[in-house]
Coordinates of C-alpha atoms in Angstrom, one line a residue:
Chain N
G1 CA 0.0 0.0 0.0
A2 CA 0.9 3.6 -0.2
G3 CA 1.3 4.2 3.5
V4 CA 2.3 2.6 6.8
S5 CA -0.3 0.2 7.8
Q6 CA -0.9 -0.9 11.4
S7 CA -3.2 -3.5 12.8
P8 CA -5.3 -3.8 14.7
S9 CA -6.4 -0.2 15.0
N10 CA -7.9 -1.0 18.5
K11 CA -7.1 -3.7 20.9
V12 CA -8.7 -4.3 24.3
T13 CA -7.1 -7.0 26.4
E14 CA -7.2 -8.4 29.9
K15 CA -4.4 -7.8 32.2
G16 CA -1.9 -10.6 32.0
K17 CA -2.6 -11.6 28.4
D18 CA -0.1 -11.3 25.6
V19 CA -0.7 -9.1 22.6
E20 CA 0.8 -8.7 19.2
L21 CA 0.8 -5.5 17.2
R22 CA 1.6 -5.4 13.5
C23 CA 3.2 -2.8 11.3
D24 CA 3.5 -3.0 7.6
P25 CA 5.9 -0.3 6.4
I26 CA 6.1 1.4 3.0
S27 CA 7.7 -1.0 0.6
G28 CA 11.4 -0.3 0.2
H29 CA 11.8 1.6 3.5
T30 CA 14.8 0.2 5.3
A31 CA 14.2 2.0 8.6
L32 CA 11.3 1.1 10.9
Y33 CA 10.5 2.6 14.3
W34 CA 8.1 1.8 17.1
Y35 CA 6.9 4.5 19.5
R36 CA 4.1 4.7 22.0
Q37 CA 2.1 7.6 23.3
S38 CA 0.4 7.3 26.7
L39 CA -2.4 9.6 27.8
G40 CA -1.2 13.1 28.2
Q41 CA 2.4 12.3 27.2
G42 CA 4.5 12.8 24.2
L43 CA 5.9 10.0 22.0
E44 CA 8.2 7.5 23.7
F45 CA 10.7 5.7 21.6
L46 CA 10.6 1.9 21.9
I47 CA 12.7 0.2 19.2
Y48 CA 14.4 0.9 15.8
F49 CA 15.2 -1.4 12.9
Q50 CA 17.6 -0.4 10.2
G51 CA 18.2 -2.8 7.3
N52 CA 20.0 -6.0 8.5
S53 CA 21.6 -4.3 11.4
A54 CA 20.9 -5.3 15.0
P55 CA 17.9 -3.4 16.2
D56 CA 18.2 -0.5 18.7
K57 CA 16.1 -1.8 21.6
S58 CA 17.2 0.8 24.1
G59 CA 13.7 2.2 24.5
L60 CA 11.9 -1.0 25.4
P61 CA 10.5 -0.4 28.9
S62 CA 10.8 -3.9 30.2
D63 CA 11.6 -7.5 29.1
R64 CA 7.9 -8.1 28.5
F65 CA 8.3 -6.1 25.3
S66 CA 9.9 -7.5 22.2
A67 CA 9.8 -6.8 18.5
E68 CA 10.8 -8.6 15.3
R69 CA 11.1 -7.5 11.8
T70 CA 10.9 -10.4 9.3
G71 CA 12.4 -10.2 5.9
G72 CA 13.2 -6.5 6.4
S73 CA 9.6 -5.7 6.0
V74 CA 6.7 -6.4 8.4
S75 CA 7.3 -5.9 12.1
T76 CA 5.5 -7.3 15.1
L77 CA 5.6 -5.7 18.5
T78 CA 4.8 -8.2 21.3
I79 CA 3.9 -7.4 24.8
Q80 CA 3.7 -10.3 27.2
R81 CA 1.7 -10.4 30.4
T82 CA 0.2 -7.0 29.7
Q83 CA -0.2 -4.5 32.6
Q84 CA -2.6 -1.5 32.8
E85 CA 0.3 0.9 32.4
D86 CA 0.9 -0.6 28.9
S87 CA -2.3 1.1 27.8
A88 CA -1.3 3.6 25.1
V89 CA -1.3 4.3 21.4
Y90 CA 1.5 2.4 19.7
L91 CA 2.8 4.0 16.6
C92 CA 4.9 2.7 13.8
A93 CA 6.9 4.7 11.4
S94 CA 9.2 4.0 8.4
S95 CA 11.6 5.9 6.4
P96 CA 13.7 5.1 3.3
L97 CA 17.0 5.7 5.1
A98 CA 18.0 6.4 8.6
N99 CA 17.4 10.0 9.5
S100 CA 15.1 10.6 6.5
L101 CA 11.6 12.0 7.0
Y102 CA 9.3 9.5 8.6
T103 CA 5.9 8.3 7.5
F104 CA 3.7 7.3 10.4
G105 CA 1.0 4.7 10.6
S106 CA -2.3 5.6 12.3
G107 CA -1.4 3.6 15.4
T108 CA -2.9 0.8 17.5
R109 CA -4.8 1.9 20.6
L110 CA -4.1 -0.7 23.3
T111 CA -6.4 -0.8 26.3
V112 CA -5.5 -3.2 29.1
V113 CA -8.4 -3.8 31.5
Chain D
A1 CA -10.7 12.0 7.9
Q2 CA -8.2 14.1 9.7
S3 CA -5.1 15.4 7.8
V4 CA -2.1 17.5 8.7
S5 CA -0.2 19.7 6.3
Q6 CA 3.1 21.4 6.8
H7 CA 3.8 24.2 4.4
N8 CA 7.5 23.7 3.7
H9 CA 9.4 20.5 2.9
H10 CA 12.8 22.1 3.5
V11 CA 13.7 25.4 5.1
I12 CA 17.2 26.9 5.0
L13 CA 18.1 29.7 7.4
S14 CA 21.2 31.5 8.6
E15 CA 21.9 31.6 12.3
A16 CA 20.0 34.2 14.2
A17 CA 17.2 34.3 11.7
S18 CA 13.7 34.0 12.9
L19 CA 11.8 30.8 12.2
E20 CA 8.2 30.0 11.6
L21 CA 7.0 26.6 10.4
G22 CA 3.5 26.3 9.3
C23 CA 1.1 23.5 10.3
N24 CA -2.6 23.2 9.4
Y25 CA -5.0 20.5 10.2
S26 CA -8.4 19.4 9.2
Y27 CA -10.7 18.4 11.9
G28 CA -13.8 20.1 13.2
G29 CA -13.8 18.9 16.8
T30 CA -11.5 19.3 19.8
V31 CA -7.9 18.5 19.1
N32 CA -4.6 17.9 20.9
L33 CA -1.7 19.4 19.0
F34 CA 2.0 18.5 19.1
W35 CA 5.3 19.5 17.6
Y36 CA 8.1 16.9 17.6
V37 CA 11.7 17.2 16.5
Q38 CA 14.2 14.7 15.3
Y39 CA 17.8 15.8 15.5
P40 CA 20.3 14.0 13.2
G41 CA 21.0 10.5 14.5
Q42 CA 18.5 10.8 17.2
H43 CA 14.9 9.7 17.7
L44 CA 11.8 11.9 17.9
Q45 CA 11.3 14.0 20.9
L46 CA 8.5 16.3 22.0
L47 CA 9.1 20.0 21.6
L48 CA 5.7 21.2 22.9
K49 CA 2.1 20.3 23.1
Y50 CA -1.3 21.9 23.3
F51 CA -4.3 20.3 25.0
S52 CA -6.3 23.3 26.3
G53 CA -5.9 26.7 27.9
D54 CA -3.5 29.4 26.7
P55 CA -3.2 29.0 22.9
L56 CA 0.4 30.3 23.0
V57 CA 2.4 27.3 24.1
K58 CA 6.1 27.4 25.1
G59 CA 8.3 24.4 24.7
I60 CA 11.9 23.4 25.1
K61 CA 14.9 25.2 23.6
G62 CA 13.1 28.5 23.0
F63 CA 10.4 27.2 20.7
E64 CA 6.8 28.3 21.0
A65 CA 3.6 27.6 19.0
E66 CA 0.3 29.3 18.7
F67 CA -3.0 27.5 18.3
I68 CA -5.4 29.6 16.1
K69 CA -8.6 27.7 16.2
S70 CA -10.3 29.8 13.5
K71 CA -7.4 29.1 11.1
F72 CA -6.9 25.4 12.1
S73 CA -3.3 26.2 12.5
F74 CA -0.5 25.5 15.0
N75 CA 2.6 27.2 13.7
L76 CA 5.9 26.7 15.3
R77 CA 8.2 29.7 16.0
K78 CA 11.6 30.6 17.3
P79 CA 12.9 34.2 17.3
S80 CA 16.5 33.3 16.7
V81 CA 17.7 29.9 15.4
Q82 CA 21.0 28.3 16.1
W83 CA 23.0 25.8 14.0
S84 CA 22.0 23.1 16.6
D85 CA 18.3 23.5 15.6
T86 CA 19.1 21.7 12.3
A87 CA 16.6 18.9 12.4
E88 CA 13.3 17.6 11.1
Y89 CA 10.2 18.9 12.6
F90 CA 6.8 17.2 12.7
C91 CA 3.4 18.5 13.5
A92 CA 0.9 16.1 14.9
V93 CA -2.8 16.1 15.8
N94 CA -5.2 13.8 17.5
A95 CA -8.8 14.1 18.3
G96 CA -9.3 15.4 21.8
D97 CA -12.7 14.0 22.2
N98 CA -11.5 10.4 21.7
Y99 CA -7.9 10.5 22.8
G100 CA -5.6 8.2 21.1
Q101 CA -7.7 7.7 18.0
N102 CA -6.8 9.0 14.6
F103 CA -3.3 10.2 15.6
V104 CA -2.1 12.0 12.5
F105 CA 1.4 13.3 11.7
G106 CA 2.3 15.9 9.1
P107 CA 4.9 15.0 6.4
G108 CA 7.6 16.9 8.3
T109 CA 9.8 19.9 7.5
R110 CA 13.5 19.7 7.3
L111 CA 15.3 22.7 8.8
S112 CA 18.9 23.4 7.9
V113 CA 20.6 26.3 9.8
L114 CA 23.8 27.6 8.2
P115 CA 26.5 28.7 10.6

């Protein structure tokens, strides 16, 4: 597609369950980023993939969070044993090169009840 | 659907020049408005945000933005730029009456400040 696609757009889950969030970047974009935005806060960096390099995981808030990027394209962000503080909008962005302008997806709103 | 436009793709200024980056959005309801910056080699960080109250918002590093509801605008300003302001700037909007939905970013503006 023409833009960055994220699914699902909304996810409500029970505390303690695992969730998977998907990001389909723009074809050919080598850089992919995950951010999250909690209520009343700005964007929080989570993880960054660039080509075949090892990802920058420095923003992941705990070991319950992990992400993969298969074949240099689609990425999945997994949150295990979700907690209420994980409730946020999770945003994915891609860019053709590192430090190029981003294109953002519309986000996945995660609500942990 | 909501959309965000930024007037300039690339702005080039000399140090000490004044800066204004335009941002316009399309949404008729209550909005939350943000400006983010990405410095070379770094990740996005929040410059400033508007949720309600005084429409003139002051952020970090001497930046400010003014929300003009009648113009659907949220322009970013700085009276005197520095070389270190070279970065990419993103305007973003989400619907305030359903926080977290329809979070939309503008395409970004690249600012180059010449020493």
